[in-house]
């Protein structure tokens, strides 16, 4: 399973920018990977843990703006077409259970 | 609960940042969230770890296994304070009933021998010498049929002159696979809050992992089976990765298809519950699955 978080946050005032920085940092700490600007993805073992991860995100949402989440199966995510550009090459973007570095 | 096994196979610096393990190698920097990690196997002596990382890994009950220069596993980290180790649990462990321990040990031996027979059957080899032993098995395995079977089983599986005591490549591979499984079992025992030292059958003073050595017995044949199916002249990295990959092998446990790593979790929890509770029965039915499961394609996520 993959949990995708997409957001658009206002960055007019310095308070809003601070909110955005805090939210983004929290996402990264939570193990999310940026696959393009303001689209973040995390690999979860099953639907239950994806729901749990979503609940975690709910606990540190910013006050304003737009944050959307989407759960995808591994197959759906891997069927994504890259019309231009390449997928992010990162361990966090693979669902391999065995990582050899 | 982690699900990734990380193997460090080259010169690396490992540190901690943003709740993730950061590995710097020649190929670049990789970050893996610690929550996702189950085991870190350091396959090289050229790795540097920071103290912050080790303490965080211990916090998350992640096993770190170190190897020596010949890349044999030599030691593993064991957390001091699992979240749920209580005085009560340790007292109960010292006072597990003799009868229950004996019953569990008998059951473990039965399943070990059964699995060894299944391995020989899967390899189309003769199983008759082993079948007699299964009939001779007594309560608590007083006649030590486990050893009798092992002495017959290994020569049938590998070759006539095979001995587990020799320093052959096959033994090295077997030991490697066993130590990975033992580490996982120890991890489960500790995260259930029990001590690994006090076993139900093994009672060596030198062995810190008596209980782990007891509980892992039924799973040894899985390693044997994998090794018997491989052709190799030395313990190459590919063989080792294959042995670690065994943790993602799907087997049927108590009529459910599960990954071996999750089977170990459920099995250890079941055994420990049986020892402390009023339960009269413990189930640990195992079947090997021979066809390729359809989720093997995307690595079971």
Tab-separated table of C-alpha atoms in Angstrom:
chain	number	residue	atom	x	y	z
A	1	UNK	CA	0.000	0.000	0.000
A	2	UNK	CA	1.024	3.586	-0.522
A	3	UNK	CA	-0.307	6.610	1.266
A	4	UNK	CA	-0.064	9.762	-0.812
A	5	UNK	CA	-0.397	13.196	0.776
A	6	UNK	CA	-0.904	16.192	-1.492
A	7	UNK	CA	-1.102	19.718	-0.184
A	8	UNK	CA	-1.362	23.366	-1.107
A	9	UNK	CA	-0.612	25.698	1.745
A	10	UNK	CA	-0.757	29.493	1.809
A	11	UNK	CA	2.681	31.139	2.175
A	12	UNK	CA	1.786	34.842	2.302
A	13	UNK	CA	2.675	35.712	5.911
A	14	UNK	CA	5.661	34.496	7.889
A	15	UNK	CA	3.293	32.622	10.230
A	16	UNK	CA	1.871	30.687	7.309
A	17	UNK	CA	5.351	29.881	6.023
A	18	UNK	CA	6.260	28.599	9.486
A	19	UNK	CA	3.155	26.398	9.506
A	20	UNK	CA	4.147	25.020	6.110
A	21	UNK	CA	7.748	24.321	7.199
A	22	UNK	CA	6.589	22.549	10.331
A	23	UNK	CA	4.092	20.417	8.415
A	24	UNK	CA	6.585	19.442	5.727
A	25	UNK	CA	9.273	18.572	8.257
A	26	UNK	CA	6.836	16.445	10.219
A	27	UNK	CA	5.894	14.563	7.038
A	28	UNK	CA	9.563	13.815	6.335
A	29	UNK	CA	10.137	12.702	9.928
A	30	UNK	CA	7.169	10.399	9.567
A	31	UNK	CA	8.942	8.655	6.680
A	32	UNK	CA	7.254	10.332	3.719
A	33	UNK	CA	9.211	10.915	0.528
A	34	UNK	CA	8.685	13.835	-1.824
A	35	UNK	CA	7.927	12.461	-5.287
A	36	UNK	CA	7.325	15.971	-6.615
A	37	UNK	CA	6.749	19.364	-5.020
A	38	UNK	CA	3.980	19.102	-2.396
A	39	UNK	CA	3.217	15.447	-3.208
A	40	UNK	CA	4.518	13.028	-0.581
A	41	UNK	CA	4.343	9.241	-0.466
A	42	UNK	CA	4.923	6.624	2.191
A	43	UNK	CA	5.056	2.841	1.815
A	44	UNK	CA	2.780	1.021	4.246
A	45	UNK	CA	2.615	-2.725	4.786
A	46	UNK	CA	-1.165	-3.007	4.578
A	47	UNK	CA	-4.335	-0.933	4.593
A	48	UNK	CA	-4.467	-0.910	8.367
A	49	UNK	CA	-1.054	0.667	8.711
A	50	UNK	CA	-1.884	3.121	5.908
A	51	UNK	CA	-4.971	4.217	7.873
A	52	UNK	CA	-2.795	4.553	10.955
A	53	UNK	CA	-0.264	6.683	9.084
A	54	UNK	CA	-3.113	8.861	7.821
A	55	UNK	CA	-4.316	9.304	11.373
A	56	UNK	CA	-0.814	10.404	12.353
A	57	UNK	CA	-0.865	13.054	9.627
A	58	UNK	CA	-4.243	14.283	10.919
A	59	UNK	CA	-2.579	15.033	14.256
A	60	UNK	CA	-0.243	17.706	12.879
A	61	UNK	CA	-2.210	19.366	10.104
A	62	UNK	CA	-1.675	23.081	9.483
A	63	UNK	CA	-4.553	25.459	10.289
A	64	UNK	CA	-5.303	26.603	6.742
A	65	UNK	CA	-4.815	25.430	3.188
A	66	UNK	CA	-5.667	22.188	1.431
A	67	UNK	CA	-4.308	18.753	2.329
A	68	UNK	CA	-5.541	15.627	0.550
A	69	UNK	CA	-4.665	11.993	1.117
A	70	UNK	CA	-5.011	9.009	-1.193
A	71	UNK	CA	-4.404	5.338	-0.534
A	72	UNK	CA	-3.110	3.254	-3.415
A	73	UNK	CA	-2.228	-0.380	-3.737
A	74	UNK	CA	1.290	-1.232	-4.789
A	75	UNK	CA	0.034	-2.154	-8.246
A	76	UNK	CA	-1.894	1.060	-8.743
A	77	UNK	CA	1.106	3.106	-7.671
A	78	UNK	CA	3.460	1.210	-9.962
A	79	UNK	CA	1.074	1.684	-12.870
A	80	UNK	CA	1.661	5.429	-12.664
A	81	UNK	CA	2.756	6.791	-16.064
A	82	UNK	CA	5.684	9.150	-16.288
A	83	UNK	CA	4.769	11.336	-19.232
A	84	UNK	CA	7.945	13.279	-18.700
A	85	UNK	CA	10.635	12.893	-16.069
A	86	UNK	CA	11.715	9.923	-13.951
A	87	UNK	CA	10.634	8.369	-10.662
A	88	UNK	CA	12.596	9.344	-7.568
A	89	UNK	CA	15.397	6.888	-7.016
A	90	UNK	CA	15.233	6.328	-3.263
A	91	UNK	CA	14.941	3.398	-0.865
A	92	UNK	CA	11.785	4.960	0.559
A	93	UNK	CA	10.189	4.775	-2.891
A	94	UNK	CA	10.584	0.999	-3.155
A	95	UNK	CA	8.576	-1.639	-1.355
A	96	UNK	CA	11.476	-4.107	-1.237
A	97	UNK	CA	11.567	-5.968	2.053
A	98	UNK	CA	15.258	-6.614	1.652
A	99	UNK	CA	17.384	-3.509	1.186
A	100	UNK	CA	21.028	-4.052	0.268
A	101	UNK	CA	23.271	-1.017	0.512
B	1	UNK	CA	6.523	-3.145	13.670
B	2	UNK	CA	9.255	-3.008	11.051
B	3	UNK	CA	9.215	-4.933	7.811
B	4	UNK	CA	12.459	-4.118	6.051
B	5	UNK	CA	15.685	-6.057	6.515
B	6	UNK	CA	18.623	-3.787	5.748
B	7	UNK	CA	21.970	-5.254	4.750
B	8	UNK	CA	25.031	-3.019	4.764
B	9	UNK	CA	27.501	-4.630	2.372
B	10	UNK	CA	30.088	-1.939	1.713
B	11	UNK	CA	32.114	0.838	3.306
B	12	UNK	CA	29.487	3.008	4.991
B	13	UNK	CA	28.776	5.591	7.635
B	14	UNK	CA	25.496	5.089	9.446
B	15	UNK	CA	23.900	7.852	11.450
B	16	UNK	CA	20.546	9.050	12.705
B	17	UNK	CA	18.541	11.966	11.386
B	18	UNK	CA	14.840	12.808	11.202
B	19	UNK	CA	13.720	9.461	12.701
B	20	UNK	CA	15.552	7.651	9.938
B	21	UNK	CA	18.681	5.601	9.526
B	22	UNK	CA	21.006	7.533	7.240
B	23	UNK	CA	23.516	5.412	5.345
B	24	UNK	CA	26.307	7.156	3.455
B	25	UNK	CA	28.115	4.948	0.953
B	26	UNK	CA	30.059	5.500	-2.240
B	27	UNK	CA	26.768	5.294	-4.117
B	28	UNK	CA	25.289	8.220	-2.208
B	29	UNK	CA	23.072	8.765	0.808
B	30	UNK	CA	20.041	6.615	1.614
B	31	UNK	CA	17.532	7.276	4.348
B	32	UNK	CA	15.292	4.564	5.740
B	33	UNK	CA	12.685	5.395	8.399
B	34	UNK	CA	13.558	3.491	11.584
B	35	UNK	CA	9.887	2.587	12.102
B	36	UNK	CA	10.070	0.479	8.933
B	37	UNK	CA	13.211	-1.411	9.919
B	38	UNK	CA	13.149	-4.841	11.466
B	39	UNK	CA	16.770	-5.979	11.210
B	40	UNK	CA	20.036	-4.300	10.275
B	41	UNK	CA	22.698	-6.761	9.194
B	42	UNK	CA	26.143	-5.215	8.937
B	43	UNK	CA	27.913	-7.438	6.438
B	44	UNK	CA	31.205	-5.596	6.525
B	45	UNK	CA	33.781	-4.474	9.044
B	46	UNK	CA	34.097	-1.135	7.252
B	47	UNK	CA	31.011	0.479	8.724
B	48	UNK	CA	30.911	3.286	11.249
B	49	UNK	CA	27.839	3.743	13.447
B	50	UNK	CA	26.959	6.689	15.654
B	51	UNK	CA	25.873	6.225	19.264
B	52	UNK	CA	22.672	8.163	18.616
B	53	UNK	CA	21.709	5.686	15.930
B	54	UNK	CA	22.367	2.647	18.108
B	55	UNK	CA	20.261	4.044	20.937
B	56	UNK	CA	17.379	4.876	18.589
B	57	UNK	CA	17.517	1.437	16.986
B	58	UNK	CA	17.413	-0.119	20.443
B	59	UNK	CA	14.411	2.084	21.314
B	60	UNK	CA	12.542	0.681	18.333
B	61	UNK	CA	13.537	-2.927	19.141
B	62	UNK	CA	15.526	-3.183	15.907
B	63	UNK	CA	18.038	-6.018	15.836
B	64	UNK	CA	21.533	-5.046	14.717
B	65	UNK	CA	23.703	-8.005	13.739
B	66	UNK	CA	27.447	-7.537	13.330
B	67	UNK	CA	29.751	-9.800	11.360
B	68	UNK	CA	33.490	-10.422	11.547
B	69	UNK	CA	36.001	-9.988	8.738
B	70	UNK	CA	35.036	-13.345	7.248
B	71	UNK	CA	31.438	-12.001	7.427
B	72	UNK	CA	30.211	-14.670	9.808
B	73	UNK	CA	27.621	-13.197	12.183
B	74	UNK	CA	29.430	-12.669	15.498
B	75	UNK	CA	27.143	-10.640	17.731
B	76	UNK	CA	23.840	-8.869	17.902
B	77	UNK	CA	22.394	-6.040	19.957
B	78	UNK	CA	19.978	-6.942	22.732
B	79	UNK	CA	17.897	-4.160	24.266
B	80	UNK	CA	18.063	-3.738	28.023
B	81	UNK	CA	14.580	-2.473	28.545
B	82	UNK	CA	11.874	-3.805	26.296
B	83	UNK	CA	8.727	-1.780	26.782
B	84	UNK	CA	6.880	-4.537	28.558
B	85	UNK	CA	9.437	-6.404	30.640
B	86	UNK	CA	8.019	-6.578	34.115
B	87	UNK	CA	9.216	-8.241	37.288
B	88	UNK	CA	6.090	-10.384	37.163
B	89	UNK	CA	7.026	-11.749	33.734
B	90	UNK	CA	10.527	-12.739	34.798
B	91	UNK	CA	9.231	-14.424	37.963
B	92	UNK	CA	6.724	-16.337	35.861
B	93	UNK	CA	9.475	-17.319	33.443
B	94	UNK	CA	11.575	-18.762	36.296
B	95	UNK	CA	8.526	-20.726	37.422
B	96	UNK	CA	7.193	-22.079	34.127
B	97	UNK	CA	5.669	-25.435	34.900
B	98	UNK	CA	7.922	-28.401	34.130
B	99	UNK	CA	5.072	-30.219	32.499
B	100	UNK	CA	4.258	-27.378	30.120
B	101	UNK	CA	7.912	-26.926	29.175
B	102	UNK	CA	8.196	-30.652	28.467
B	103	UNK	CA	4.991	-30.664	26.414
B	104	UNK	CA	6.141	-27.676	24.389
B	105	UNK	CA	9.590	-29.185	23.824
B	106	UNK	CA	8.017	-32.458	22.653
B	107	UNK	CA	5.818	-30.525	20.268
B	108	UNK	CA	8.786	-28.533	18.959
B	109	UNK	CA	10.788	-31.718	18.325
B	110	UNK	CA	7.839	-33.344	16.558
B	111	UNK	CA	7.491	-30.362	14.267
B	112	UNK	CA	11.213	-30.178	13.647
B	113	UNK	CA	11.344	-33.832	12.617
B	114	UNK	CA	8.160	-33.423	10.562
B	115	UNK	CA	9.676	-30.494	8.724
B	116	UNK	CA	12.890	-32.450	8.134
B	117	UNK	CA	10.815	-35.265	6.632
B	118	UNK	CA	8.978	-32.732	4.448
B	119	UNK	CA	12.316	-31.384	3.247
B	120	UNK	CA	13.517	-34.852	2.272
B	121	UNK	CA	10.187	-35.547	0.547
B	122	UNK	CA	10.420	-32.293	-1.372
B	123	UNK	CA	13.923	-33.290	-2.500
B	124	UNK	CA	12.622	-36.771	-3.477
B	125	UNK	CA	14.916	-38.510	-0.989
B	126	UNK	CA	14.214	-41.519	1.204
B	127	UNK	CA	12.528	-40.692	4.515
B	128	UNK	CA	12.231	-44.220	5.972
B	129	UNK	CA	15.088	-43.905	8.522
B	130	UNK	CA	13.427	-40.817	9.973
B	131	UNK	CA	9.897	-42.219	10.164
B	132	UNK	CA	10.952	-44.833	12.748
B	133	UNK	CA	12.372	-42.155	14.996
B	134	UNK	CA	9.117	-40.259	14.962
B	135	UNK	CA	7.386	-43.398	16.300
B	136	UNK	CA	10.039	-43.817	18.988
B	137	UNK	CA	9.645	-40.246	20.226
B	138	UNK	CA	8.713	-40.108	23.913
B	139	UNK	CA	7.464	-37.326	26.150
B	140	UNK	CA	10.086	-34.556	26.529
B	141	UNK	CA	12.208	-36.488	23.992
B	142	UNK	CA	13.999	-38.443	26.741
B	143	UNK	CA	15.618	-40.738	24.194
B	144	UNK	CA	16.980	-37.657	22.354
B	145	UNK	CA	15.487	-38.645	19.008
B	146	UNK	CA	16.169	-35.105	17.841
B	147	UNK	CA	19.897	-35.828	17.677
B	148	UNK	CA	19.352	-39.341	16.296
B	149	UNK	CA	17.296	-37.920	13.439
B	150	UNK	CA	19.796	-35.134	12.749
B	151	UNK	CA	22.584	-37.698	12.415
B	152	UNK	CA	20.606	-39.541	9.731
B	153	UNK	CA	19.009	-36.543	8.089
B	154	UNK	CA	22.039	-34.449	7.150
B	155	UNK	CA	23.917	-37.259	5.345
B	156	UNK	CA	20.752	-38.067	3.353
B	157	UNK	CA	20.157	-34.417	2.464
B	158	UNK	CA	23.720	-33.446	1.511
B	159	UNK	CA	26.066	-36.388	1.094
B	160	UNK	CA	27.119	-39.538	2.881
B	161	UNK	CA	30.159	-38.171	4.669
B	162	UNK	CA	28.493	-34.926	5.695
B	163	UNK	CA	29.098	-33.768	9.255
B	164	UNK	CA	27.692	-30.635	10.912
B	165	UNK	CA	31.027	-30.192	12.677
B	166	UNK	CA	33.195	-29.727	9.605
B	167	UNK	CA	34.070	-26.301	8.296
B	168	UNK	CA	32.549	-26.856	4.864
B	169	UNK	CA	30.814	-24.184	2.816
B	170	UNK	CA	27.447	-25.869	3.327
B	171	UNK	CA	27.902	-25.634	7.093
B	172	UNK	CA	28.892	-21.998	6.809
B	173	UNK	CA	25.718	-21.287	4.826
B	174	UNK	CA	23.564	-23.256	7.271
B	175	UNK	CA	25.054	-21.455	10.256
B	176	UNK	CA	24.504	-18.143	8.534
B	177	UNK	CA	20.847	-18.889	7.896
B	178	UNK	CA	20.327	-20.257	11.405
B	179	UNK	CA	21.852	-17.186	13.024
B	180	UNK	CA	19.489	-14.895	11.093
B	181	UNK	CA	16.465	-16.906	12.252
B	182	UNK	CA	17.821	-17.099	15.805
B	183	UNK	CA	18.244	-13.321	15.853
B	184	UNK	CA	14.609	-12.825	14.818
B	185	UNK	CA	13.376	-15.277	17.438
B	186	UNK	CA	15.453	-13.512	20.108
B	187	UNK	CA	13.993	-10.213	18.973
B	188	UNK	CA	10.488	-11.583	19.459
B	189	UNK	CA	11.283	-13.054	22.887
B	190	UNK	CA	12.689	-9.737	24.086
B	191	UNK	CA	9.845	-7.686	22.660
B	192	UNK	CA	7.423	-9.974	24.495
B	193	UNK	CA	9.278	-8.999	27.670
B	194	UNK	CA	10.960	-12.322	28.503
B	195	UNK	CA	14.602	-13.262	29.029
B	196	UNK	CA	16.413	-15.145	26.300
B	197	UNK	CA	18.718	-16.911	28.769
B	198	UNK	CA	16.187	-19.196	30.440
B	199	UNK	CA	15.235	-21.947	28.029
B	200	UNK	CA	12.813	-24.870	28.184
B	201	UNK	CA	15.314	-27.526	27.105
B	202	UNK	CA	18.669	-25.930	26.290
B	203	UNK	CA	20.294	-25.038	29.592
B	204	UNK	CA	23.862	-24.096	28.792
B	205	UNK	CA	25.454	-21.502	31.034
B	206	UNK	CA	27.449	-20.059	28.150
B	207	UNK	CA	24.496	-19.725	25.819
B	208	UNK	CA	22.791	-16.394	26.263
B	209	UNK	CA	20.046	-17.457	23.899
B	210	UNK	CA	18.862	-20.742	25.368
B	211	UNK	CA	15.184	-19.944	24.862
B	212	UNK	CA	15.825	-18.695	21.339
B	213	UNK	CA	17.708	-21.896	20.516
B	214	UNK	CA	14.755	-23.926	21.811
B	215	UNK	CA	12.069	-22.095	19.911
B	216	UNK	CA	13.917	-21.849	16.586
B	217	UNK	CA	14.239	-25.617	16.106
B	218	UNK	CA	11.217	-26.180	13.807
B	219	UNK	CA	12.487	-23.502	11.417
B	220	UNK	CA	15.955	-24.948	10.839
B	221	UNK	CA	14.716	-27.281	8.062
B	222	UNK	CA	13.562	-24.246	6.064
B	223	UNK	CA	17.176	-23.082	5.902
B	224	UNK	CA	18.331	-26.641	5.135
B	225	UNK	CA	15.861	-26.863	2.267
B	226	UNK	CA	16.996	-23.607	0.718
B	227	UNK	CA	20.688	-24.499	1.043
B	228	UNK	CA	20.114	-27.991	-0.381
B	229	UNK	CA	18.514	-26.425	-3.448
B	230	UNK	CA	21.475	-24.167	-4.168
B	231	UNK	CA	24.701	-24.987	-5.935
B	232	UNK	CA	27.608	-22.970	-4.627
B	233	UNK	CA	31.276	-23.479	-3.898
B	234	UNK	CA	31.758	-20.613	-1.515
B	235	UNK	CA	29.630	-18.364	0.641
B	236	UNK	CA	29.182	-15.523	-1.824
B	237	UNK	CA	27.139	-12.392	-1.035
B	238	UNK	CA	24.297	-13.687	-3.222
B	239	UNK	CA	23.974	-16.794	-1.073
B	240	UNK	CA	23.847	-14.659	2.065
B	241	UNK	CA	21.237	-12.311	0.625
B	242	UNK	CA	19.211	-15.346	-0.364
B	243	UNK	CA	19.380	-16.587	3.224
B	244	UNK	CA	18.177	-13.232	4.541
B	245	UNK	CA	15.492	-13.179	1.852
B	246	UNK	CA	14.165	-16.413	3.358
B	247	UNK	CA	12.461	-14.217	5.955
B	248	UNK	CA	10.075	-13.153	3.171
B	249	UNK	CA	9.310	-16.723	2.158
B	250	UNK	CA	5.629	-17.536	2.315
B	251	UNK	CA	4.683	-20.617	4.314
B	252	UNK	CA	1.397	-21.925	5.608
B	253	UNK	CA	1.135	-21.596	9.389
B	254	UNK	CA	-1.993	-22.787	11.201
B	255	UNK	CA	-3.900	-22.801	7.888
B	256	UNK	CA	-2.965	-19.243	6.951
B	257	UNK	CA	-0.429	-18.216	4.344
B	258	UNK	CA	2.046	-15.889	5.985
B	259	UNK	CA	5.552	-14.580	5.488
B	260	UNK	CA	8.137	-16.439	7.540
B	261	UNK	CA	9.049	-13.285	9.458
B	262	UNK	CA	5.443	-12.835	10.570
B	263	UNK	CA	5.159	-16.538	11.323
B	264	UNK	CA	8.081	-16.182	13.738
B	265	UNK	CA	6.266	-13.344	15.513
B	266	UNK	CA	3.042	-15.277	15.851
B	267	UNK	CA	4.766	-18.542	16.753
B	268	UNK	CA	6.928	-17.070	19.532
B	269	UNK	CA	3.961	-15.206	20.974
B	270	UNK	CA	1.917	-18.409	20.891
B	271	UNK	CA	4.623	-20.451	22.648
B	272	UNK	CA	5.137	-17.864	25.383
B	273	UNK	CA	1.400	-17.480	25.926
B	274	UNK	CA	1.057	-21.235	26.213
B	275	UNK	CA	3.787	-21.365	28.880
B	276	UNK	CA	2.214	-18.731	31.120
B	277	UNK	CA	-1.503	-19.199	30.539
B	278	UNK	CA	-4.010	-21.871	31.424
B	279	UNK	CA	-4.165	-23.004	27.791
B	280	UNK	CA	-3.995	-26.764	27.399
B	281	UNK	CA	-3.189	-26.784	23.694
B	282	UNK	CA	-0.740	-25.124	21.369
B	283	UNK	CA	-1.023	-25.198	17.594
B	284	UNK	CA	1.939	-24.845	15.254
B	285	UNK	CA	1.043	-26.532	11.979
B	286	UNK	CA	3.476	-25.705	9.191
B	287	UNK	CA	3.289	-26.483	5.478
B	288	UNK	CA	5.676	-25.425	2.759
B	289	UNK	CA	4.121	-23.780	-0.240
B	290	UNK	CA	5.691	-24.790	-3.508
B	291	UNK	CA	3.969	-22.615	-6.067
B	292	UNK	CA	4.915	-18.997	-6.633
B	293	UNK	CA	2.393	-16.808	-4.812
B	294	UNK	CA	0.899	-13.997	-6.872
B	295	UNK	CA	2.071	-11.322	-4.443
B	296	UNK	CA	5.705	-12.397	-4.747
B	297	UNK	CA	5.790	-10.136	-7.761
B	298	UNK	CA	5.493	-6.954	-5.725
B	299	UNK	CA	7.268	-8.282	-2.620
B	300	UNK	CA	4.198	-8.589	-0.419
B	301	UNK	CA	3.409	-4.988	0.387
